[in-house]
């Protein structure tokens, strides 16, 4: 399983015709859209990141559910939400006080590559939103997008977003990257997080 460094910046996305997307919320309703996040320098999303943190609420249960339904987990990463604008040594001091994180899982289900994303917290928030993309490596970069999805909700303590790319063929090998950016509001403060992972996937081609 490969893992890549978190980034606090968002990523551009264009939805391709071969994407199948589904948004849903854990613990309450979410509004899912196909609005992609704005662009960012692609080179910032290629360094090692933290592994999946199964101590975050709902993460271990979600992994078990995916595997029980026949999904093959290919990769993933978890990061903590931090106060908007925090960087460097300030990040630890400004971390979301309730143990709130963003987890990205990428898995294969039959002929689909699925990006499964979970914002989960120990305490409720006022609002939460996530935007996510799936791209593949070609011509030296990953800004070759095949799917994107966004979701948001008010209230609650978790938000989930799952969507998929239908493999163009079951022959070619492709390196995929999923990137997800999250935003939370709690106690009048905005918190952000970004998580991503890259997986080398056999038998799943792109146009």
JSON list of C-alpha atoms in Angstrom, two decimals:
[
{"chain": "A", "resi": 1, "resn": "UNK", "atom": "CA", "xyz": [0.00, 0.00, 0.00]},
{"chain": "A", "resi": 2, "resn": "UNK", "atom": "CA", "xyz": [1.47, 3.36, -0.99]},
{"chain": "A", "resi": 3, "resn": "UNK", "atom": "CA", "xyz": [0.79, 6.48, 1.09]},
{"chain": "A", "resi": 4, "resn": "UNK", "atom": "CA", "xyz": [1.44, 10.11, 0.27]},
{"chain": "A", "resi": 5, "resn": "UNK", "atom": "CA", "xyz": [1.90, 13.35, 2.23]},
{"chain": "A", "resi": 6, "resn": "UNK", "atom": "CA", "xyz": [-1.10, 15.45, 3.11]},
{"chain": "A", "resi": 7, "resn": "UNK", "atom": "CA", "xyz": [-1.58, 18.80, 1.39]},
{"chain": "A", "resi": 8, "resn": "UNK", "atom": "CA", "xyz": [-3.59, 21.80, 2.56]},
{"chain": "A", "resi": 9, "resn": "UNK", "atom": "CA", "xyz": [-4.34, 22.91, -0.97]},
{"chain": "A", "resi": 10, "resn": "UNK", "atom": "CA", "xyz": [-7.12, 21.88, -3.33]},
{"chain": "A", "resi": 11, "resn": "UNK", "atom": "CA", "xyz": [-6.93, 20.18, -6.72]},
{"chain": "A", "resi": 12, "resn": "UNK", "atom": "CA", "xyz": [-8.50, 20.84, -10.13]},
{"chain": "A", "resi": 13, "resn": "UNK", "atom": "CA", "xyz": [-10.85, 18.28, -11.58]},
{"chain": "A", "resi": 14, "resn": "UNK", "atom": "CA", "xyz": [-12.79, 17.64, -14.79]},
{"chain": "A", "resi": 15, "resn": "UNK", "atom": "CA", "xyz": [-15.41, 14.89, -14.85]},
{"chain": "A", "resi": 16, "resn": "UNK", "atom": "CA", "xyz": [-14.97, 12.37, -17.69]},
{"chain": "A", "resi": 17, "resn": "UNK", "atom": "CA", "xyz": [-17.75, 10.45, -19.38]},
{"chain": "A", "resi": 18, "resn": "UNK", "atom": "CA", "xyz": [-16.67, 7.14, -17.91]},
{"chain": "A", "resi": 19, "resn": "UNK", "atom": "CA", "xyz": [-17.26, 8.06, -14.25]},
{"chain": "A", "resi": 20, "resn": "UNK", "atom": "CA", "xyz": [-20.00, 6.61, -12.06]},
{"chain": "A", "resi": 21, "resn": "UNK", "atom": "CA", "xyz": [-20.45, 8.65, -8.89]},
{"chain": "A", "resi": 22, "resn": "UNK", "atom": "CA", "xyz": [-22.40, 8.26, -5.66]},
{"chain": "A", "resi": 23, "resn": "UNK", "atom": "CA", "xyz": [-22.38, 10.57, -2.60]},
{"chain": "A", "resi": 24, "resn": "UNK", "atom": "CA", "xyz": [-23.71, 9.64, 0.83]},
{"chain": "A", "resi": 25, "resn": "UNK", "atom": "CA", "xyz": [-23.49, 10.70, 4.47]},
{"chain": "A", "resi": 26, "resn": "UNK", "atom": "CA", "xyz": [-22.95, 8.70, 7.63]},
{"chain": "A", "resi": 27, "resn": "UNK", "atom": "CA", "xyz": [-25.29, 9.68, 10.46]},
{"chain": "A", "resi": 28, "resn": "UNK", "atom": "CA", "xyz": [-27.46, 12.02, 8.39]},
{"chain": "A", "resi": 29, "resn": "UNK", "atom": "CA", "xyz": [-28.25, 13.48, 4.97]},
{"chain": "A", "resi": 30, "resn": "UNK", "atom": "CA", "xyz": [-25.65, 14.95, 2.65]},
{"chain": "A", "resi": 31, "resn": "UNK", "atom": "CA", "xyz": [-25.95, 16.93, -0.55]},
{"chain": "A", "resi": 32, "resn": "UNK", "atom": "CA", "xyz": [-23.75, 15.43, -3.28]},
{"chain": "A", "resi": 33, "resn": "UNK", "atom": "CA", "xyz": [-22.73, 17.39, -6.35]},
{"chain": "A", "resi": 34, "resn": "UNK", "atom": "CA", "xyz": [-20.33, 17.07, -9.25]},
{"chain": "A", "resi": 35, "resn": "UNK", "atom": "CA", "xyz": [-18.59, 20.35, -8.47]},
{"chain": "A", "resi": 36, "resn": "UNK", "atom": "CA", "xyz": [-14.82, 19.92, -8.72]},
{"chain": "A", "resi": 37, "resn": "UNK", "atom": "CA", "xyz": [-12.32, 21.77, -6.50]},
{"chain": "A", "resi": 38, "resn": "UNK", "atom": "CA", "xyz": [-10.19, 24.61, -7.91]},
{"chain": "A", "resi": 39, "resn": "UNK", "atom": "CA", "xyz": [-6.68, 23.96, -9.30]},
{"chain": "A", "resi": 40, "resn": "UNK", "atom": "CA", "xyz": [-3.41, 23.55, -7.43]},
{"chain": "A", "resi": 41, "resn": "UNK", "atom": "CA", "xyz": [0.20, 22.80, -8.32]},
{"chain": "A", "resi": 42, "resn": "UNK", "atom": "CA", "xyz": [0.24, 19.08, -9.17]},
{"chain": "A", "resi": 43, "resn": "UNK", "atom": "CA", "xyz": [3.82, 18.59, -7.94]},
{"chain": "A", "resi": 44, "resn": "UNK", "atom": "CA", "xyz": [2.78, 19.15, -4.31]},
{"chain": "A", "resi": 45, "resn": "UNK", "atom": "CA", "xyz": [0.92, 15.83, -4.14]},
{"chain": "A", "resi": 46, "resn": "UNK", "atom": "CA", "xyz": [3.68, 13.31, -4.72]},
{"chain": "A", "resi": 47, "resn": "UNK", "atom": "CA", "xyz": [5.45, 12.85, -1.34]},
{"chain": "A", "resi": 48, "resn": "UNK", "atom": "CA", "xyz": [4.85, 10.23, 1.40]},
{"chain": "A", "resi": 49, "resn": "UNK", "atom": "CA", "xyz": [1.86, 10.74, 3.71]},
{"chain": "A", "resi": 50, "resn": "UNK", "atom": "CA", "xyz": [0.55, 9.19, 6.93]},
{"chain": "A", "resi": 51, "resn": "UNK", "atom": "CA", "xyz": [-0.98, 5.71, 6.84]},
{"chain": "A", "resi": 52, "resn": "UNK", "atom": "CA", "xyz": [-4.65, 4.94, 7.46]},
{"chain": "A", "resi": 53, "resn": "UNK", "atom": "CA", "xyz": [-5.58, 5.72, 11.07]},
{"chain": "A", "resi": 54, "resn": "UNK", "atom": "CA", "xyz": [-8.07, 3.08, 12.20]},
{"chain": "A", "resi": 55, "resn": "UNK", "atom": "CA", "xyz": [-8.44, 4.80, 15.59]},
{"chain": "A", "resi": 56, "resn": "UNK", "atom": "CA", "xyz": [-10.48, 7.57, 13.95]},
{"chain": "A", "resi": 57, "resn": "UNK", "atom": "CA", "xyz": [-14.25, 7.09, 14.39]},
{"chain": "A", "resi": 58, "resn": "UNK", "atom": "CA", "xyz": [-15.80, 4.78, 11.82]},
{"chain": "A", "resi": 59, "resn": "UNK", "atom": "CA", "xyz": [-12.63, 4.02, 9.84]},
{"chain": "A", "resi": 60, "resn": "UNK", "atom": "CA", "xyz": [-12.09, 0.41, 10.92]},
{"chain": "A", "resi": 61, "resn": "UNK", "atom": "CA", "xyz": [-15.80, -0.29, 10.45]},
{"chain": "A", "resi": 62, "resn": "UNK", "atom": "CA", "xyz": [-15.77, 1.17, 6.94]},
{"chain": "A", "resi": 63, "resn": "UNK", "atom": "CA", "xyz": [-12.77, -0.95, 5.92]},
{"chain": "A", "resi": 64, "resn": "UNK", "atom": "CA", "xyz": [-14.49, -4.07, 7.24]},
{"chain": "A", "resi": 65, "resn": "UNK", "atom": "CA", "xyz": [-17.66, -3.20, 5.31]},
{"chain": "A", "resi": 66, "resn": "UNK", "atom": "CA", "xyz": [-15.78, -2.70, 2.04]},
{"chain": "A", "resi": 67, "resn": "UNK", "atom": "CA", "xyz": [-13.96, -6.00, 2.39]},
{"chain": "A", "resi": 68, "resn": "UNK", "atom": "CA", "xyz": [-17.14, -7.84, 3.40]},
{"chain": "A", "resi": 69, "resn": "UNK", "atom": "CA", "xyz": [-18.74, -6.64, 0.16]},
{"chain": "A", "resi": 70, "resn": "UNK", "atom": "CA", "xyz": [-15.85, -7.97, -1.94]},
{"chain": "A", "resi": 71, "resn": "UNK", "atom": "CA", "xyz": [-13.84, -4.77, -2.32]},
{"chain": "A", "resi": 72, "resn": "UNK", "atom": "CA", "xyz": [-10.04, -4.94, -2.50]},
{"chain": "A", "resi": 73, "resn": "UNK", "atom": "CA", "xyz": [-8.42, -2.09, -0.56]},
{"chain": "A", "resi": 74, "resn": "UNK", "atom": "CA", "xyz": [-5.52, -0.78, -2.66]},
{"chain": "A", "resi": 75, "resn": "UNK", "atom": "CA", "xyz": [-4.40, 2.16, -0.55]},
{"chain": "A", "resi": 76, "resn": "UNK", "atom": "CA", "xyz": [-5.38, 4.97, 1.76]},
{"chain": "A", "resi": 77, "resn": "UNK", "atom": "CA", "xyz": [-4.32, 7.72, 4.14]},
{"chain": "A", "resi": 78, "resn": "UNK", "atom": "CA", "xyz": [-5.62, 9.63, 7.17]},
{"chain": "A", "resi": 79, "resn": "UNK", "atom": "CA", "xyz": [-4.93, 13.20, 8.31]},
{"chain": "A", "resi": 80, "resn": "UNK", "atom": "CA", "xyz": [-6.17, 15.42, 11.13]},
{"chain": "A", "resi": 81, "resn": "UNK", "atom": "CA", "xyz": [-8.21, 18.55, 10.54]},
{"chain": "A", "resi": 82, "resn": "UNK", "atom": "CA", "xyz": [-6.29, 21.71, 11.48]},
{"chain": "A", "resi": 83, "resn": "UNK", "atom": "CA", "xyz": [-7.28, 25.34, 11.83]},
{"chain": "A", "resi": 84, "resn": "UNK", "atom": "CA", "xyz": [-7.50, 27.06, 8.46]},
{"chain": "A", "resi": 85, "resn": "UNK", "atom": "CA", "xyz": [-4.20, 28.73, 7.62]},
{"chain": "A", "resi": 86, "resn": "UNK", "atom": "CA", "xyz": [-2.15, 26.73, 10.13]},
{"chain": "A", "resi": 87, "resn": "UNK", "atom": "CA", "xyz": [1.27, 25.50, 8.98]},
{"chain": "A", "resi": 88, "resn": "UNK", "atom": "CA", "xyz": [4.62, 24.35, 10.28]},
{"chain": "A", "resi": 89, "resn": "UNK", "atom": "CA", "xyz": [4.88, 23.87, 14.06]},
{"chain": "A", "resi": 90, "resn": "UNK", "atom": "CA", "xyz": [1.55, 25.60, 14.55]},
{"chain": "A", "resi": 91, "resn": "UNK", "atom": "CA", "xyz": [-0.36, 22.67, 13.08]},
{"chain": "A", "resi": 92, "resn": "UNK", "atom": "CA", "xyz": [-0.12, 20.46, 16.17]},
{"chain": "A", "resi": 93, "resn": "UNK", "atom": "CA", "xyz": [-1.27, 23.24, 18.49]},
{"chain": "A", "resi": 94, "resn": "UNK", "atom": "CA", "xyz": [-4.20, 24.12, 16.27]},
{"chain": "A", "resi": 95, "resn": "UNK", "atom": "CA", "xyz": [-5.43, 20.60, 15.56]},
{"chain": "A", "resi": 96, "resn": "UNK", "atom": "CA", "xyz": [-9.18, 20.05, 15.75]},
{"chain": "A", "resi": 97, "resn": "UNK", "atom": "CA", "xyz": [-9.81, 19.56, 19.48]},
{"chain": "A", "resi": 98, "resn": "UNK", "atom": "CA", "xyz": [-12.31, 16.71, 19.19]},
{"chain": "A", "resi": 99, "resn": "UNK", "atom": "CA", "xyz": [-10.16, 14.13, 17.42]},
{"chain": "A", "resi": 100, "resn": "UNK", "atom": "CA", "xyz": [-11.53, 14.76, 13.93]},
{"chain": "A", "resi": 101, "resn": "UNK", "atom": "CA", "xyz": [-9.88, 13.36, 10.82]},
{"chain": "A", "resi": 102, "resn": "UNK", "atom": "CA", "xyz": [-10.20, 12.84, 7.09]},
{"chain": "A", "resi": 103, "resn": "UNK", "atom": "CA", "xyz": [-9.57, 9.35, 5.72]},
{"chain": "A", "resi": 104, "resn": "UNK", "atom": "CA", "xyz": [-9.22, 8.43, 2.06]},
{"chain": "A", "resi": 105, "resn": "UNK", "atom": "CA", "xyz": [-9.55, 4.82, 0.94]},
{"chain": "A", "resi": 106, "resn": "UNK", "atom": "CA", "xyz": [-9.10, 3.66, -2.64]},
{"chain": "A", "resi": 107, "resn": "UNK", "atom": "CA", "xyz": [-10.28, 0.20, -3.57]},
{"chain": "A", "resi": 108, "resn": "UNK", "atom": "CA", "xyz": [-11.23, -1.96, -6.53]},
{"chain": "A", "resi": 109, "resn": "UNK", "atom": "CA", "xyz": [-14.71, -3.43, -6.87]},
{"chain": "A", "resi": 110, "resn": "UNK", "atom": "CA", "xyz": [-15.07, -5.69, -9.94]},
{"chain": "A", "resi": 111, "resn": "UNK", "atom": "CA", "xyz": [-14.34, -3.29, -12.85]},
{"chain": "A", "resi": 112, "resn": "UNK", "atom": "CA", "xyz": [-14.40, -0.05, -10.85]},
{"chain": "A", "resi": 113, "resn": "UNK", "atom": "CA", "xyz": [-11.81, 2.01, -9.00]},
{"chain": "A", "resi": 114, "resn": "UNK", "atom": "CA", "xyz": [-13.57, 3.52, -5.98]},
{"chain": "A", "resi": 115, "resn": "UNK", "atom": "CA", "xyz": [-12.59, 6.58, -3.94]},
{"chain": "A", "resi": 116, "resn": "UNK", "atom": "CA", "xyz": [-14.11, 6.23, -0.47]},
{"chain": "A", "resi": 117, "resn": "UNK", "atom": "CA", "xyz": [-13.76, 9.27, 1.82]},
{"chain": "A", "resi": 118, "resn": "UNK", "atom": "CA", "xyz": [-14.75, 9.79, 5.43]},
{"chain": "A", "resi": 119, "resn": "UNK", "atom": "CA", "xyz": [-14.70, 12.85, 7.67]},
{"chain": "A", "resi": 120, "resn": "UNK", "atom": "CA", "xyz": [-15.29, 11.57, 11.20]},
{"chain": "A", "resi": 121, "resn": "UNK", "atom": "CA", "xyz": [-15.25, 13.32, 14.56]},
{"chain": "A", "resi": 122, "resn": "UNK", "atom": "CA", "xyz": [-15.79, 12.54, 18.23]},
{"chain": "A", "resi": 123, "resn": "UNK", "atom": "CA", "xyz": [-17.81, 15.75, 18.68]},
{"chain": "A", "resi": 124, "resn": "UNK", "atom": "CA", "xyz": [-20.42, 17.35, 16.41]},
{"chain": "A", "resi": 125, "resn": "UNK", "atom": "CA", "xyz": [-19.63, 20.11, 13.92]},
{"chain": "A", "resi": 126, "resn": "UNK", "atom": "CA", "xyz": [-21.75, 22.94, 12.52]},
{"chain": "A", "resi": 127, "resn": "UNK", "atom": "CA", "xyz": [-21.07, 22.02, 8.89]},
{"chain": "A", "resi": 128, "resn": "UNK", "atom": "CA", "xyz": [-18.73, 19.89, 6.79]},
{"chain": "A", "resi": 129, "resn": "UNK", "atom": "CA", "xyz": [-17.85, 19.58, 3.11]},
{"chain": "A", "resi": 130, "resn": "UNK", "atom": "CA", "xyz": [-15.55, 17.44, 0.96]},
{"chain": "A", "resi": 131, "resn": "UNK", "atom": "CA", "xyz": [-14.38, 17.61, -2.67]},
{"chain": "A", "resi": 132, "resn": "UNK", "atom": "CA", "xyz": [-12.56, 14.70, -4.29]},
{"chain": "A", "resi": 133, "resn": "UNK", "atom": "CA", "xyz": [-11.00, 13.65, -7.59]},
{"chain": "A", "resi": 134, "resn": "UNK", "atom": "CA", "xyz": [-9.59, 10.54, -9.25]},
{"chain": "A", "resi": 135, "resn": "UNK", "atom": "CA", "xyz": [-6.82, 11.07, -11.81]},
{"chain": "A", "resi": 136, "resn": "UNK", "atom": "CA", "xyz": [-4.20, 8.89, -13.48]},
{"chain": "A", "resi": 137, "resn": "UNK", "atom": "CA", "xyz": [-0.52, 9.25, -14.29]},
{"chain": "A", "resi": 138, "resn": "UNK", "atom": "CA", "xyz": [0.28, 10.12, -17.92]},
{"chain": "A", "resi": 139, "resn": "UNK", "atom": "CA", "xyz": [2.67, 12.56, -19.57]},
{"chain": "A", "resi": 140, "resn": "UNK", "atom": "CA", "xyz": [4.44, 13.05, -16.23]},
{"chain": "A", "resi": 141, "resn": "UNK", "atom": "CA", "xyz": [1.49, 14.26, -14.13]},
{"chain": "A", "resi": 142, "resn": "UNK", "atom": "CA", "xyz": [-1.75, 13.12, -12.51]},
{"chain": "A", "resi": 143, "resn": "UNK", "atom": "CA", "xyz": [-4.01, 15.91, -13.76]},
{"chain": "A", "resi": 144, "resn": "UNK", "atom": "CA", "xyz": [-5.76, 13.49, -16.11]},
{"chain": "A", "resi": 145, "resn": "UNK", "atom": "CA", "xyz": [-9.08, 13.34, -14.31]},
{"chain": "A", "resi": 146, "resn": "UNK", "atom": "CA", "xyz": [-11.64, 10.59, -14.80]},
{"chain": "A", "resi": 147, "resn": "UNK", "atom": "CA", "xyz": [-14.04, 11.32, -11.92]},
{"chain": "A", "resi": 148, "resn": "UNK", "atom": "CA", "xyz": [-14.84, 13.90, -9.24]},
{"chain": "A", "resi": 149, "resn": "UNK", "atom": "CA", "xyz": [-17.45, 14.40, -6.58]},
{"chain": "A", "resi": 150, "resn": "UNK", "atom": "CA", "xyz": [-18.37, 16.75, -3.73]},
{"chain": "A", "resi": 151, "resn": "UNK", "atom": "CA", "xyz": [-20.67, 16.50, -0.71]},
{"chain": "A", "resi": 152, "resn": "UNK", "atom": "CA", "xyz": [-21.67, 18.71, 2.20]},
{"chain": "A", "resi": 153, "resn": "UNK", "atom": "CA", "xyz": [-23.94, 18.65, 5.23]},
{"chain": "A", "resi": 154, "resn": "UNK", "atom": "CA", "xyz": [-24.93, 20.70, 8.25]},
{"chain": "A", "resi": 155, "resn": "UNK", "atom": "CA", "xyz": [-24.80, 19.24, 11.74]},
{"chain": "A", "resi": 156, "resn": "UNK", "atom": "CA", "xyz": [-23.69, 15.76, 12.73]},
{"chain": "A", "resi": 157, "resn": "UNK", "atom": "CA", "xyz": [-20.27, 14.30, 13.45]},
{"chain": "A", "resi": 158, "resn": "UNK", "atom": "CA", "xyz": [-19.42, 12.53, 10.18]},
{"chain": "A", "resi": 159, "resn": "UNK", "atom": "CA", "xyz": [-19.66, 12.90, 6.42]},
{"chain": "A", "resi": 160, "resn": "UNK", "atom": "CA", "xyz": [-18.88, 10.22, 3.84]},
{"chain": "A", "resi": 161, "resn": "UNK", "atom": "CA", "xyz": [-18.36, 10.48, 0.08]},
{"chain": "A", "resi": 162, "resn": "UNK", "atom": "CA", "xyz": [-17.93, 7.53, -2.26]},
{"chain": "A", "resi": 163, "resn": "UNK", "atom": "CA", "xyz": [-17.71, 7.55, -6.05]},
{"chain": "A", "resi": 164, "resn": "UNK", "atom": "CA", "xyz": [-16.16, 5.37, -8.75]},
{"chain": "A", "resi": 165, "resn": "UNK", "atom": "CA", "xyz": [-14.43, 5.25, -12.11]},
{"chain": "A", "resi": 166, "resn": "UNK", "atom": "CA", "xyz": [-15.50, 2.51, -14.51]},
{"chain": "A", "resi": 167, "resn": "UNK", "atom": "CA", "xyz": [-12.37, 0.93, -16.01]},
{"chain": "A", "resi": 168, "resn": "UNK", "atom": "CA", "xyz": [-12.11, 1.60, -19.74]},
{"chain": "A", "resi": 169, "resn": "UNK", "atom": "CA", "xyz": [-10.77, -1.93, -20.20]},
{"chain": "A", "resi": 170, "resn": "UNK", "atom": "CA", "xyz": [-9.65, -4.83, -18.02]},
{"chain": "A", "resi": 171, "resn": "UNK", "atom": "CA", "xyz": [-6.22, -5.17, -19.63]},
{"chain": "A", "resi": 172, "resn": "UNK", "atom": "CA", "xyz": [-4.04, -2.09, -19.15]},
{"chain": "A", "resi": 173, "resn": "UNK", "atom": "CA", "xyz": [-2.14, -1.16, -15.99]},
{"chain": "A", "resi": 174, "resn": "UNK", "atom": "CA", "xyz": [-2.81, 2.35, -14.64]},
{"chain": "A", "resi": 175, "resn": "UNK", "atom": "CA", "xyz": [-1.43, 4.40, -11.74]},
{"chain": "A", "resi": 176, "resn": "UNK", "atom": "CA", "xyz": [-4.35, 6.22, -10.14]},
{"chain": "A", "resi": 177, "resn": "UNK", "atom": "CA", "xyz": [-4.37, 9.02, -7.58]},
{"chain": "A", "resi": 178, "resn": "UNK", "atom": "CA", "xyz": [-7.34, 10.13, -5.49]},
{"chain": "A", "resi": 179, "resn": "UNK", "atom": "CA", "xyz": [-7.24, 13.50, -3.71]},
{"chain": "A", "resi": 180, "resn": "UNK", "atom": "CA", "xyz": [-9.82, 14.72, -1.20]},
{"chain": "A", "resi": 181, "resn": "UNK", "atom": "CA", "xyz": [-10.09, 18.11, 0.51]},
{"chain": "A", "resi": 182, "resn": "UNK", "atom": "CA", "xyz": [-12.30, 18.71, 3.53]},
{"chain": "A", "resi": 183, "resn": "UNK", "atom": "CA", "xyz": [-13.59, 21.73, 5.44]},
{"chain": "A", "resi": 184, "resn": "UNK", "atom": "CA", "xyz": [-15.27, 21.84, 8.88]},
{"chain": "A", "resi": 185, "resn": "UNK", "atom": "CA", "xyz": [-16.82, 24.62, 10.91]},
{"chain": "A", "resi": 186, "resn": "UNK", "atom": "CA", "xyz": [-17.02, 24.26, 14.69]},
{"chain": "A", "resi": 187, "resn": "UNK", "atom": "CA", "xyz": [-17.24, 26.91, 17.40]},
{"chain": "A", "resi": 188, "resn": "UNK", "atom": "CA", "xyz": [-16.90, 29.71, 14.85]},
{"chain": "A", "resi": 189, "resn": "UNK", "atom": "CA", "xyz": [-13.58, 28.32, 13.56]},
{"chain": "A", "resi": 190, "resn": "UNK", "atom": "CA", "xyz": [-12.92, 26.75, 10.15]},
{"chain": "A", "resi": 191, "resn": "UNK", "atom": "CA", "xyz": [-10.73, 23.65, 9.93]},
{"chain": "A", "resi": 192, "resn": "UNK", "atom": "CA", "xyz": [-9.32, 22.05, 6.78]},
{"chain": "A", "resi": 193, "resn": "UNK", "atom": "CA", "xyz": [-7.69, 18.78, 5.77]},
{"chain": "A", "resi": 194, "resn": "UNK", "atom": "CA", "xyz": [-6.40, 17.15, 2.60]},
{"chain": "A", "resi": 195, "resn": "UNK", "atom": "CA", "xyz": [-5.60, 13.46, 2.09]},
{"chain": "A", "resi": 196, "resn": "UNK", "atom": "CA", "xyz": [-4.59, 11.44, -0.94]},
{"chain": "A", "resi": 197, "resn": "UNK", "atom": "CA", "xyz": [-3.03, 8.20, -2.12]},
{"chain": "A", "resi": 198, "resn": "UNK", "atom": "CA", "xyz": [-1.55, 6.71, -5.30]},
{"chain": "A", "resi": 199, "resn": "UNK", "atom": "CA", "xyz": [-2.07, 3.09, -6.34]},
{"chain": "A", "resi": 200, "resn": "UNK", "atom": "CA", "xyz": [-0.60, 1.02, -9.17]},
{"chain": "A", "resi": 201, "resn": "UNK", "atom": "CA", "xyz": [-3.58, -0.85, -10.58]},
{"chain": "A", "resi": 202, "resn": "UNK", "atom": "CA", "xyz": [-3.40, -3.76, -13.06]},
{"chain": "A", "resi": 203, "resn": "UNK", "atom": "CA", "xyz": [-6.32, -4.62, -15.32]},
{"chain": "A", "resi": 204, "resn": "UNK", "atom": "CA", "xyz": [-7.95, -1.18, -15.31]},
{"chain": "A", "resi": 205, "resn": "UNK", "atom": "CA", "xyz": [-7.33, 0.96, -18.37]},
{"chain": "A", "resi": 206, "resn": "UNK", "atom": "CA", "xyz": [-8.15, 4.56, -19.26]},
{"chain": "A", "resi": 207, "resn": "UNK", "atom": "CA", "xyz": [-9.20, 6.08, -22.60]}
]
